[in-house]
C-alpha cells in the first residue's frame, strides 16, 4: 500500500468526518470541517492511498499567556482497515516537520489516560508525558452567562478544532475568571469552554460545578520540543 500525506482540502471534509465518527463515536459537522479547511486556519494533515483518505491529524496553533506558540495535535484518527501500518506515526512525524518549519517551540497533545494506543504512539515518537494528570471540565455557554470584564491572571485561549469552536481557560481558575470565559464564549457564539484541573489541586472543582461544567475525563499532556537544524 502506497500512502502519501498532504494538507487537506475542503473536498476532504466528508471523508475526514466519516473517519472521525468511526474513531470517536460522535457526529462531526461536515460543513464546519469544510469551512475551516477552506479558511486555511489550521495545519491539519491527511494520509491517503489510491482509494482515498485513510487517516487525518488535526493540528492548530495556540499561544500561551507569555506569548509562546504551541502546535496542538488535537485529533488523530486512522481507518480501522489501515491501522497497524505506521500511518499514525507518519502523521505525527509530518506534524513535527510543520512545527520545525514554523519555528514553534512545542508540539503537544492532550491524551486521555485510558487511550493506551495514543499514549503508546506518542511515547514511540519521543513525546514526554506530564508528571501531573489533569481532569478536563467542559461547559456550553448559555445566554445567561455574564462577567465580561477581563480578569487578571486568567488567560483565555480561543480554539477552532474540527469538532468545535471554543475557549480554553489557562492560568487562574477563579470564579470571576470562569464567568469571564463563559461570557466571552456566549458573546462570540462559541460552542464549548474547557478547563483543566490538576489532580493535585481540587479547589476549583466546586467553582466549575457551580457554573455548569462537567467532568469529561482524565488526561495528560504529551509534549515534544522540535529540534531545528
JSON list of C-alpha atoms in Angstrom, two decimals:
[
{"chain": "A", "resi": 1, "resn": "UNK", "atom": "CA", "xyz": [0.00, 0.00, 0.00]},
{"chain": "A", "resi": 2, "resn": "UNK", "atom": "CA", "xyz": [1.47, 3.33, -1.12]},
{"chain": "A", "resi": 3, "resn": "UNK", "atom": "CA", "xyz": [0.40, 6.06, 1.30]},
{"chain": "A", "resi": 4, "resn": "UNK", "atom": "CA", "xyz": [1.04, 9.78, 0.85]},
{"chain": "A", "resi": 5, "resn": "UNK", "atom": "CA", "xyz": [0.46, 12.67, 3.24]},
{"chain": "A", "resi": 6, "resn": "UNK", "atom": "CA", "xyz": [-0.73, 16.16, 2.35]},
{"chain": "A", "resi": 7, "resn": "UNK", "atom": "CA", "xyz": [-2.70, 19.10, 3.68]},
{"chain": "A", "resi": 8, "resn": "UNK", "atom": "CA", "xyz": [-6.46, 18.56, 3.38]},
{"chain": "A", "resi": 9, "resn": "UNK", "atom": "CA", "xyz": [-8.78, 20.47, 1.05]},
{"chain": "A", "resi": 10, "resn": "UNK", "atom": "CA", "xyz": [-12.45, 21.36, 1.67]},
{"chain": "A", "resi": 11, "resn": "UNK", "atom": "CA", "xyz": [-13.49, 18.44, -0.55]},
{"chain": "A", "resi": 12, "resn": "UNK", "atom": "CA", "xyz": [-11.95, 16.08, 2.03]},
{"chain": "A", "resi": 13, "resn": "UNK", "atom": "CA", "xyz": [-14.44, 17.13, 4.73]},
{"chain": "A", "resi": 14, "resn": "UNK", "atom": "CA", "xyz": [-16.83, 14.19, 4.34]},
{"chain": "A", "resi": 15, "resn": "UNK", "atom": "CA", "xyz": [-14.06, 11.60, 4.42]},
{"chain": "A", "resi": 16, "resn": "UNK", "atom": "CA", "xyz": [-12.46, 13.21, 7.48]},
{"chain": "A", "resi": 17, "resn": "UNK", "atom": "CA", "xyz": [-15.81, 13.38, 9.28]},
{"chain": "A", "resi": 18, "resn": "UNK", "atom": "CA", "xyz": [-16.55, 9.71, 8.50]},
{"chain": "A", "resi": 19, "resn": "UNK", "atom": "CA", "xyz": [-13.20, 8.56, 9.93]},
{"chain": "A", "resi": 20, "resn": "UNK", "atom": "CA", "xyz": [-13.66, 10.79, 12.99]},
{"chain": "A", "resi": 21, "resn": "UNK", "atom": "CA", "xyz": [-17.13, 9.41, 13.66]},
{"chain": "A", "resi": 22, "resn": "UNK", "atom": "CA", "xyz": [-15.87, 5.81, 13.47]},
{"chain": "A", "resi": 23, "resn": "UNK", "atom": "CA", "xyz": [-12.99, 6.61, 15.81]},
{"chain": "A", "resi": 24, "resn": "UNK", "atom": "CA", "xyz": [-14.61, 8.88, 18.40]},
{"chain": "A", "resi": 25, "resn": "UNK", "atom": "CA", "xyz": [-18.21, 7.67, 18.26]},
{"chain": "A", "resi": 26, "resn": "UNK", "atom": "CA", "xyz": [-19.82, 11.09, 17.91]},
{"chain": "A", "resi": 27, "resn": "UNK", "atom": "CA", "xyz": [-21.15, 13.15, 14.99]},
{"chain": "A", "resi": 28, "resn": "UNK", "atom": "CA", "xyz": [-18.91, 15.63, 13.18]},
{"chain": "A", "resi": 29, "resn": "UNK", "atom": "CA", "xyz": [-20.25, 18.57, 11.17]},
{"chain": "A", "resi": 30, "resn": "UNK", "atom": "CA", "xyz": [-19.09, 18.21, 7.57]},
{"chain": "A", "resi": 31, "resn": "UNK", "atom": "CA", "xyz": [-19.97, 21.81, 6.70]},
{"chain": "A", "resi": 32, "resn": "UNK", "atom": "CA", "xyz": [-17.95, 23.06, 9.66]},
{"chain": "A", "resi": 33, "resn": "UNK", "atom": "CA", "xyz": [-14.93, 20.98, 8.70]},
{"chain": "A", "resi": 34, "resn": "UNK", "atom": "CA", "xyz": [-15.17, 22.10, 5.08]},
{"chain": "A", "resi": 35, "resn": "UNK", "atom": "CA", "xyz": [-15.41, 25.75, 6.13]},
{"chain": "A", "resi": 36, "resn": "UNK", "atom": "CA", "xyz": [-12.37, 25.52, 8.40]},
{"chain": "A", "resi": 37, "resn": "UNK", "atom": "CA", "xyz": [-10.32, 23.81, 5.70]},
{"chain": "A", "resi": 38, "resn": "UNK", "atom": "CA", "xyz": [-11.38, 26.44, 3.18]},
{"chain": "A", "resi": 39, "resn": "UNK", "atom": "CA", "xyz": [-10.28, 29.21, 5.55]},
{"chain": "A", "resi": 40, "resn": "UNK", "atom": "CA", "xyz": [-6.82, 27.67, 5.86]},
{"chain": "A", "resi": 41, "resn": "UNK", "atom": "CA", "xyz": [-6.96, 28.23, 9.62]},
{"chain": "A", "resi": 42, "resn": "UNK", "atom": "CA", "xyz": [-5.04, 25.16, 10.68]},
{"chain": "A", "resi": 43, "resn": "UNK", "atom": "CA", "xyz": [-2.17, 22.82, 9.93]},
{"chain": "A", "resi": 44, "resn": "UNK", "atom": "CA", "xyz": [-4.07, 19.57, 9.60]},
{"chain": "A", "resi": 45, "resn": "UNK", "atom": "CA", "xyz": [-2.90, 16.60, 7.54]},
{"chain": "A", "resi": 46, "resn": "UNK", "atom": "CA", "xyz": [-4.48, 13.67, 5.74]},
{"chain": "A", "resi": 47, "resn": "UNK", "atom": "CA", "xyz": [-2.99, 10.33, 4.74]},
{"chain": "A", "resi": 48, "resn": "UNK", "atom": "CA", "xyz": [-4.33, 8.66, 1.61]},
{"chain": "A", "resi": 49, "resn": "UNK", "atom": "CA", "xyz": [-3.77, 5.95, -0.95]},
{"chain": "A", "resi": 50, "resn": "UNK", "atom": "CA", "xyz": [-5.26, 5.43, -4.42]},
{"chain": "A", "resi": 51, "resn": "UNK", "atom": "CA", "xyz": [-8.65, 4.60, -2.93]},
{"chain": "A", "resi": 52, "resn": "UNK", "atom": "CA", "xyz": [-8.99, 7.69, -0.77]},
{"chain": "A", "resi": 53, "resn": "UNK", "atom": "CA", "xyz": [-8.30, 9.16, 2.66]},
{"chain": "A", "resi": 54, "resn": "UNK", "atom": "CA", "xyz": [-7.22, 6.70, 5.34]},
{"chain": "A", "resi": 55, "resn": "UNK", "atom": "CA", "xyz": [-6.37, 8.95, 8.29]},
{"chain": "A", "resi": 56, "resn": "UNK", "atom": "CA", "xyz": [-6.05, 12.52, 9.48]},
{"chain": "A", "resi": 57, "resn": "UNK", "atom": "CA", "xyz": [-4.35, 14.64, 12.14]},
{"chain": "A", "resi": 58, "resn": "UNK", "atom": "CA", "xyz": [-5.98, 17.89, 13.22]},
{"chain": "A", "resi": 59, "resn": "UNK", "atom": "CA", "xyz": [-3.30, 20.44, 14.17]},
{"chain": "A", "resi": 60, "resn": "UNK", "atom": "CA", "xyz": [-3.78, 24.08, 15.06]},
{"chain": "A", "resi": 61, "resn": "UNK", "atom": "CA", "xyz": [-1.87, 26.84, 16.81]},
{"chain": "A", "resi": 62, "resn": "UNK", "atom": "CA", "xyz": [-2.40, 28.34, 20.25]},
{"chain": "A", "resi": 63, "resn": "UNK", "atom": "CA", "xyz": [-0.49, 30.98, 22.20]},
{"chain": "A", "resi": 64, "resn": "UNK", "atom": "CA", "xyz": [0.31, 30.84, 25.92]},
{"chain": "A", "resi": 65, "resn": "UNK", "atom": "CA", "xyz": [-0.09, 33.72, 28.35]},
{"chain": "A", "resi": 66, "resn": "UNK", "atom": "CA", "xyz": [3.61, 34.53, 27.90]},
{"chain": "A", "resi": 67, "resn": "UNK", "atom": "CA", "xyz": [3.31, 34.57, 24.10]},
{"chain": "A", "resi": 68, "resn": "UNK", "atom": "CA", "xyz": [4.79, 31.12, 23.42]},
{"chain": "A", "resi": 69, "resn": "UNK", "atom": "CA", "xyz": [3.33, 29.44, 20.34]},
{"chain": "A", "resi": 70, "resn": "UNK", "atom": "CA", "xyz": [2.23, 25.80, 20.58]},
{"chain": "A", "resi": 71, "resn": "UNK", "atom": "CA", "xyz": [1.23, 23.46, 17.80]},
{"chain": "A", "resi": 72, "resn": "UNK", "atom": "CA", "xyz": [-1.66, 21.42, 19.17]},
{"chain": "A", "resi": 73, "resn": "UNK", "atom": "CA", "xyz": [-2.13, 17.87, 17.93]},
{"chain": "A", "resi": 74, "resn": "UNK", "atom": "CA", "xyz": [-5.82, 17.79, 18.78]},
{"chain": "A", "resi": 75, "resn": "UNK", "atom": "CA", "xyz": [-7.21, 14.75, 16.98]},
{"chain": "A", "resi": 76, "resn": "UNK", "atom": "CA", "xyz": [-5.61, 11.81, 15.20]},
{"chain": "A", "resi": 77, "resn": "UNK", "atom": "CA", "xyz": [-7.64, 9.01, 13.64]},
{"chain": "A", "resi": 78, "resn": "UNK", "atom": "CA", "xyz": [-6.88, 6.12, 11.30]},
{"chain": "A", "resi": 79, "resn": "UNK", "atom": "CA", "xyz": [-9.38, 3.96, 9.39]},
{"chain": "A", "resi": 80, "resn": "UNK", "atom": "CA", "xyz": [-9.65, 0.52, 11.01]},
{"chain": "A", "resi": 81, "resn": "UNK", "atom": "CA", "xyz": [-8.55, -1.17, 7.79]},
{"chain": "A", "resi": 82, "resn": "UNK", "atom": "CA", "xyz": [-5.37, 0.94, 7.73]},
{"chain": "A", "resi": 83, "resn": "UNK", "atom": "CA", "xyz": [-4.34, 0.58, 11.36]},
{"chain": "A", "resi": 84, "resn": "UNK", "atom": "CA", "xyz": [-1.07, -1.09, 12.22]},
{"chain": "A", "resi": 85, "resn": "UNK", "atom": "CA", "xyz": [0.69, 0.24, 9.13]},
{"chain": "A", "resi": 86, "resn": "UNK", "atom": "CA", "xyz": [2.57, 3.10, 10.80]},
{"chain": "A", "resi": 87, "resn": "UNK", "atom": "CA", "xyz": [0.29, 5.81, 9.37]},
{"chain": "A", "resi": 88, "resn": "UNK", "atom": "CA", "xyz": [-0.31, 7.45, 12.74]},
{"chain": "A", "resi": 89, "resn": "UNK", "atom": "CA", "xyz": [3.43, 7.66, 13.33]},
{"chain": "A", "resi": 90, "resn": "UNK", "atom": "CA", "xyz": [3.91, 9.25, 9.90]},
{"chain": "A", "resi": 91, "resn": "UNK", "atom": "CA", "xyz": [1.23, 11.86, 10.61]},
{"chain": "A", "resi": 92, "resn": "UNK", "atom": "CA", "xyz": [2.96, 12.78, 13.86]},
{"chain": "A", "resi": 93, "resn": "UNK", "atom": "CA", "xyz": [6.32, 12.98, 12.08]},
{"chain": "A", "resi": 94, "resn": "UNK", "atom": "CA", "xyz": [4.82, 15.34, 9.49]},
{"chain": "A", "resi": 95, "resn": "UNK", "atom": "CA", "xyz": [3.24, 17.40, 12.27]},
{"chain": "A", "resi": 96, "resn": "UNK", "atom": "CA", "xyz": [6.68, 17.72, 13.82]},
{"chain": "A", "resi": 97, "resn": "UNK", "atom": "CA", "xyz": [8.06, 18.95, 10.50]},
{"chain": "A", "resi": 98, "resn": "UNK", "atom": "CA", "xyz": [5.36, 21.64, 10.42]},
{"chain": "A", "resi": 99, "resn": "UNK", "atom": "CA", "xyz": [6.37, 22.77, 13.91]},
{"chain": "A", "resi": 100, "resn": "UNK", "atom": "CA", "xyz": [10.00, 22.97, 12.80]},
{"chain": "A", "resi": 101, "resn": "UNK", "atom": "CA", "xyz": [9.15, 24.90, 9.65]},
{"chain": "A", "resi": 102, "resn": "UNK", "atom": "CA", "xyz": [7.13, 27.39, 11.69]},
{"chain": "A", "resi": 103, "resn": "UNK", "atom": "CA", "xyz": [9.84, 27.55, 14.37]},
{"chain": "A", "resi": 104, "resn": "UNK", "atom": "CA", "xyz": [7.27, 26.63, 17.01]},
{"chain": "A", "resi": 105, "resn": "UNK", "atom": "CA", "xyz": [8.97, 25.51, 20.24]},
{"chain": "A", "resi": 106, "resn": "UNK", "atom": "CA", "xyz": [6.38, 22.94, 21.31]},
{"chain": "A", "resi": 107, "resn": "UNK", "atom": "CA", "xyz": [4.24, 20.22, 19.73]},
{"chain": "A", "resi": 108, "resn": "UNK", "atom": "CA", "xyz": [1.81, 18.78, 22.24]},
{"chain": "A", "resi": 109, "resn": "UNK", "atom": "CA", "xyz": [-1.25, 16.55, 22.59]},
{"chain": "A", "resi": 110, "resn": "UNK", "atom": "CA", "xyz": [-3.78, 16.22, 25.40]},
{"chain": "A", "resi": 111, "resn": "UNK", "atom": "CA", "xyz": [-4.34, 12.47, 25.69]},
{"chain": "A", "resi": 112, "resn": "UNK", "atom": "CA", "xyz": [-6.98, 10.70, 27.75]},
{"chain": "A", "resi": 113, "resn": "UNK", "atom": "CA", "xyz": [-5.37, 8.48, 30.37]},
{"chain": "A", "resi": 114, "resn": "UNK", "atom": "CA", "xyz": [-7.11, 5.31, 29.16]},
{"chain": "A", "resi": 115, "resn": "UNK", "atom": "CA", "xyz": [-6.20, 5.89, 25.49]},
{"chain": "A", "resi": 116, "resn": "UNK", "atom": "CA", "xyz": [-3.36, 3.38, 25.54]},
{"chain": "A", "resi": 117, "resn": "UNK", "atom": "CA", "xyz": [-2.95, 3.39, 21.77]},
{"chain": "A", "resi": 118, "resn": "UNK", "atom": "CA", "xyz": [-2.33, 7.14, 21.56]},
{"chain": "A", "resi": 119, "resn": "UNK", "atom": "CA", "xyz": [-0.17, 7.11, 24.67]},
{"chain": "A", "resi": 120, "resn": "UNK", "atom": "CA", "xyz": [1.99, 4.39, 23.16]},
{"chain": "A", "resi": 121, "resn": "UNK", "atom": "CA", "xyz": [2.18, 6.21, 19.83]},
{"chain": "A", "resi": 122, "resn": "UNK", "atom": "CA", "xyz": [3.26, 9.44, 21.50]},
{"chain": "A", "resi": 123, "resn": "UNK", "atom": "CA", "xyz": [5.88, 7.64, 23.56]},
{"chain": "A", "resi": 124, "resn": "UNK", "atom": "CA", "xyz": [7.29, 5.89, 20.49]},
{"chain": "A", "resi": 125, "resn": "UNK", "atom": "CA", "xyz": [7.59, 9.24, 18.73]},
{"chain": "A", "resi": 126, "resn": "UNK", "atom": "CA", "xyz": [9.63, 10.78, 21.55]},
{"chain": "A", "resi": 127, "resn": "UNK", "atom": "CA", "xyz": [6.93, 12.71, 23.40]},
{"chain": "A", "resi": 128, "resn": "UNK", "atom": "CA", "xyz": [7.20, 13.03, 27.17]},
{"chain": "A", "resi": 129, "resn": "UNK", "atom": "CA", "xyz": [4.09, 12.77, 29.35]},
{"chain": "A", "resi": 130, "resn": "UNK", "atom": "CA", "xyz": [3.39, 15.33, 32.05]},
{"chain": "A", "resi": 131, "resn": "UNK", "atom": "CA", "xyz": [4.02, 14.02, 35.55]},
{"chain": "A", "resi": 132, "resn": "UNK", "atom": "CA", "xyz": [0.76, 15.66, 36.56]},
{"chain": "A", "resi": 133, "resn": "UNK", "atom": "CA", "xyz": [-2.60, 14.24, 35.49]},
{"chain": "A", "resi": 134, "resn": "UNK", "atom": "CA", "xyz": [-5.49, 16.61, 34.81]},
{"chain": "A", "resi": 135, "resn": "UNK", "atom": "CA", "xyz": [-9.26, 16.37, 34.91]},
{"chain": "A", "resi": 136, "resn": "UNK", "atom": "CA", "xyz": [-10.91, 18.09, 31.97]},
{"chain": "A", "resi": 137, "resn": "UNK", "atom": "CA", "xyz": [-14.12, 20.01, 32.67]},
{"chain": "A", "resi": 138, "resn": "UNK", "atom": "CA", "xyz": [-16.28, 21.41, 29.88]},
{"chain": "A", "resi": 139, "resn": "UNK", "atom": "CA", "xyz": [-19.39, 23.57, 29.61]},
{"chain": "A", "resi": 140, "resn": "UNK", "atom": "CA", "xyz": [-21.58, 25.01, 26.90]},
{"chain": "A", "resi": 141, "resn": "UNK", "atom": "CA", "xyz": [-22.07, 28.76, 27.41]},
{"chain": "A", "resi": 142, "resn": "UNK", "atom": "CA", "xyz": [-25.66, 29.89, 27.64]},
{"chain": "A", "resi": 143, "resn": "UNK", "atom": "CA", "xyz": [-27.45, 33.22, 27.19]},
{"chain": "A", "resi": 144, "resn": "UNK", "atom": "CA", "xyz": [-27.30, 33.80, 30.94]},
{"chain": "A", "resi": 145, "resn": "UNK", "atom": "CA", "xyz": [-23.50, 33.85, 31.04]},
{"chain": "A", "resi": 146, "resn": "UNK", "atom": "CA", "xyz": [-22.12, 37.11, 32.41]},
{"chain": "A", "resi": 147, "resn": "UNK", "atom": "CA", "xyz": [-18.94, 38.66, 33.70]},
{"chain": "A", "resi": 148, "resn": "UNK", "atom": "CA", "xyz": [-17.45, 40.32, 30.61]},
{"chain": "A", "resi": 149, "resn": "UNK", "atom": "CA", "xyz": [-14.56, 42.19, 32.25]},
{"chain": "A", "resi": 150, "resn": "UNK", "atom": "CA", "xyz": [-11.07, 40.80, 31.68]},
{"chain": "A", "resi": 151, "resn": "UNK", "atom": "CA", "xyz": [-9.70, 39.05, 34.77]},
{"chain": "A", "resi": 152, "resn": "UNK", "atom": "CA", "xyz": [-6.03, 39.41, 35.62]},
{"chain": "A", "resi": 153, "resn": "UNK", "atom": "CA", "xyz": [-4.27, 36.05, 35.92]},
{"chain": "A", "resi": 154, "resn": "UNK", "atom": "CA", "xyz": [-6.78, 34.23, 33.69]},
{"chain": "A", "resi": 155, "resn": "UNK", "atom": "CA", "xyz": [-5.70, 33.55, 30.10]},
{"chain": "A", "resi": 156, "resn": "UNK", "atom": "CA", "xyz": [-8.36, 32.69, 27.52]},
{"chain": "A", "resi": 157, "resn": "UNK", "atom": "CA", "xyz": [-7.20, 30.63, 24.55]},
{"chain": "A", "resi": 158, "resn": "UNK", "atom": "CA", "xyz": [-9.51, 30.75, 21.51]},
{"chain": "A", "resi": 159, "resn": "UNK", "atom": "CA", "xyz": [-9.61, 27.45, 19.61]},
{"chain": "A", "resi": 160, "resn": "UNK", "atom": "CA", "xyz": [-11.15, 26.27, 16.36]},
{"chain": "A", "resi": 161, "resn": "UNK", "atom": "CA", "xyz": [-10.94, 22.49, 16.11]},
{"chain": "A", "resi": 162, "resn": "UNK", "atom": "CA", "xyz": [-12.57, 20.19, 13.58]},
{"chain": "A", "resi": 163, "resn": "UNK", "atom": "CA", "xyz": [-15.01, 19.24, 16.34]},
{"chain": "A", "resi": 164, "resn": "UNK", "atom": "CA", "xyz": [-15.95, 22.57, 17.94]},
{"chain": "A", "resi": 165, "resn": "UNK", "atom": "CA", "xyz": [-15.22, 26.26, 18.40]},
{"chain": "A", "resi": 166, "resn": "UNK", "atom": "CA", "xyz": [-14.44, 27.34, 21.91]},
{"chain": "A", "resi": 167, "resn": "UNK", "atom": "CA", "xyz": [-12.18, 28.70, 24.62]},
{"chain": "A", "resi": 168, "resn": "UNK", "atom": "CA", "xyz": [-9.65, 27.02, 26.87]},
{"chain": "A", "resi": 169, "resn": "UNK", "atom": "CA", "xyz": [-9.11, 28.60, 30.27]},
{"chain": "A", "resi": 170, "resn": "UNK", "atom": "CA", "xyz": [-5.47, 28.75, 31.34]},
{"chain": "A", "resi": 171, "resn": "UNK", "atom": "CA", "xyz": [-3.93, 30.33, 34.41]},
{"chain": "A", "resi": 172, "resn": "UNK", "atom": "CA", "xyz": [-6.08, 31.12, 37.41]},
{"chain": "A", "resi": 173, "resn": "UNK", "atom": "CA", "xyz": [-9.38, 29.27, 37.80]},
{"chain": "A", "resi": 174, "resn": "UNK", "atom": "CA", "xyz": [-11.23, 31.85, 39.87]},
{"chain": "A", "resi": 175, "resn": "UNK", "atom": "CA", "xyz": [-14.99, 32.34, 39.95]},
{"chain": "A", "resi": 176, "resn": "UNK", "atom": "CA", "xyz": [-14.60, 35.65, 38.11]},
{"chain": "A", "resi": 177, "resn": "UNK", "atom": "CA", "xyz": [-12.26, 34.15, 35.52]},
{"chain": "A", "resi": 178, "resn": "UNK", "atom": "CA", "xyz": [-14.64, 31.29, 34.77]},
{"chain": "A", "resi": 179, "resn": "UNK", "atom": "CA", "xyz": [-17.54, 33.74, 34.41]},
{"chain": "A", "resi": 180, "resn": "UNK", "atom": "CA", "xyz": [-15.44, 35.86, 32.05]},
{"chain": "A", "resi": 181, "resn": "UNK", "atom": "CA", "xyz": [-14.67, 32.85, 29.84]},
{"chain": "A", "resi": 182, "resn": "UNK", "atom": "CA", "xyz": [-18.34, 31.85, 29.66]},
{"chain": "A", "resi": 183, "resn": "UNK", "atom": "CA", "xyz": [-19.34, 35.43, 28.85]},
{"chain": "A", "resi": 184, "resn": "UNK", "atom": "CA", "xyz": [-16.82, 35.74, 26.02]},
{"chain": "A", "resi": 185, "resn": "UNK", "atom": "CA", "xyz": [-17.88, 32.37, 24.62]},
{"chain": "A", "resi": 186, "resn": "UNK", "atom": "CA", "xyz": [-21.56, 33.30, 24.75]},
{"chain": "A", "resi": 187, "resn": "UNK", "atom": "CA", "xyz": [-20.95, 36.68, 23.09]},
{"chain": "A", "resi": 188, "resn": "UNK", "atom": "CA", "xyz": [-18.96, 35.06, 20.30]},
{"chain": "A", "resi": 189, "resn": "UNK", "atom": "CA", "xyz": [-21.46, 32.19, 19.99]},
{"chain": "A", "resi": 190, "resn": "UNK", "atom": "CA", "xyz": [-18.82, 29.57, 20.69]},
{"chain": "A", "resi": 191, "resn": "UNK", "atom": "CA", "xyz": [-19.77, 26.01, 21.50]},
{"chain": "A", "resi": 192, "resn": "UNK", "atom": "CA", "xyz": [-17.54, 25.00, 24.38]},
{"chain": "A", "resi": 193, "resn": "UNK", "atom": "CA", "xyz": [-15.44, 26.24, 27.26]},
{"chain": "A", "resi": 194, "resn": "UNK", "atom": "CA", "xyz": [-12.85, 23.88, 28.70]},
{"chain": "A", "resi": 195, "resn": "UNK", "atom": "CA", "xyz": [-10.67, 23.93, 31.82]},
{"chain": "A", "resi": 196, "resn": "UNK", "atom": "CA", "xyz": [-8.02, 21.54, 33.09]},
{"chain": "A", "resi": 197, "resn": "UNK", "atom": "CA", "xyz": [-7.73, 20.94, 36.82]},
{"chain": "A", "resi": 198, "resn": "UNK", "atom": "CA", "xyz": [-4.56, 19.31, 38.13]},
{"chain": "A", "resi": 199, "resn": "UNK", "atom": "CA", "xyz": [-5.47, 16.29, 40.23]},
{"chain": "A", "resi": 200, "resn": "UNK", "atom": "CA", "xyz": [-3.29, 17.73, 42.97]},
{"chain": "A", "resi": 201, "resn": "UNK", "atom": "CA", "xyz": [-5.48, 20.86, 43.05]},
{"chain": "A", "resi": 202, "resn": "UNK", "atom": "CA", "xyz": [-9.12, 20.14, 43.88]},
{"chain": "A", "resi": 203, "resn": "UNK", "atom": "CA", "xyz": [-10.07, 23.67, 44.95]},
{"chain": "A", "resi": 204, "resn": "UNK", "atom": "CA", "xyz": [-11.51, 24.87, 41.60]},
{"chain": "A", "resi": 205, "resn": "UNK", "atom": "CA", "xyz": [-13.84, 21.90, 41.11]},
{"chain": "A", "resi": 206, "resn": "UNK", "atom": "CA", "xyz": [-16.79, 23.37, 43.00]},
{"chain": "A", "resi": 207, "resn": "UNK", "atom": "CA", "xyz": [-16.34, 26.70, 41.21]},
{"chain": "A", "resi": 208, "resn": "UNK", "atom": "CA", "xyz": [-16.60, 24.90, 37.86]},
{"chain": "A", "resi": 209, "resn": "UNK", "atom": "CA", "xyz": [-19.57, 22.79, 39.00]},
{"chain": "A", "resi": 210, "resn": "UNK", "atom": "CA", "xyz": [-21.42, 25.93, 40.10]},
{"chain": "A", "resi": 211, "resn": "UNK", "atom": "CA", "xyz": [-21.06, 27.24, 36.53]},
{"chain": "A", "resi": 212, "resn": "UNK", "atom": "CA", "xyz": [-22.36, 24.05, 34.92]},
{"chain": "A", "resi": 213, "resn": "UNK", "atom": "CA", "xyz": [-19.05, 22.42, 33.99]},
{"chain": "A", "resi": 214, "resn": "UNK", "atom": "CA", "xyz": [-18.99, 18.64, 33.79]},
{"chain": "A", "resi": 215, "resn": "UNK", "atom": "CA", "xyz": [-16.10, 16.21, 34.03]},
{"chain": "A", "resi": 216, "resn": "UNK", "atom": "CA", "xyz": [-15.11, 14.82, 30.62]},
{"chain": "A", "resi": 217, "resn": "UNK", "atom": "CA", "xyz": [-12.19, 12.62, 31.69]},
{"chain": "A", "resi": 218, "resn": "UNK", "atom": "CA", "xyz": [-8.64, 12.44, 32.98]},
{"chain": "A", "resi": 219, "resn": "UNK", "atom": "CA", "xyz": [-5.76, 13.44, 30.70]},
{"chain": "A", "resi": 220, "resn": "UNK", "atom": "CA", "xyz": [-2.02, 14.03, 30.47]},
{"chain": "A", "resi": 221, "resn": "UNK", "atom": "CA", "xyz": [-0.13, 16.44, 28.28]},
{"chain": "A", "resi": 222, "resn": "UNK", "atom": "CA", "xyz": [2.30, 14.74, 25.92]},
{"chain": "A", "resi": 223, "resn": "UNK", "atom": "CA", "xyz": [4.87, 17.21, 24.61]},
{"chain": "A", "resi": 224, "resn": "UNK", "atom": "CA", "xyz": [7.83, 17.27, 22.24]},
{"chain": "A", "resi": 225, "resn": "UNK", "atom": "CA", "xyz": [10.20, 20.14, 21.57]},
{"chain": "A", "resi": 226, "resn": "UNK", "atom": "CA", "xyz": [11.18, 20.20, 17.88]},
{"chain": "A", "resi": 227, "resn": "UNK", "atom": "CA", "xyz": [14.87, 20.41, 17.15]},
{"chain": "A", "resi": 228, "resn": "UNK", "atom": "CA", "xyz": [15.70, 22.69, 14.25]},
{"chain": "A", "resi": 229, "resn": "UNK", "atom": "CA", "xyz": [18.83, 22.48, 12.16]}
]
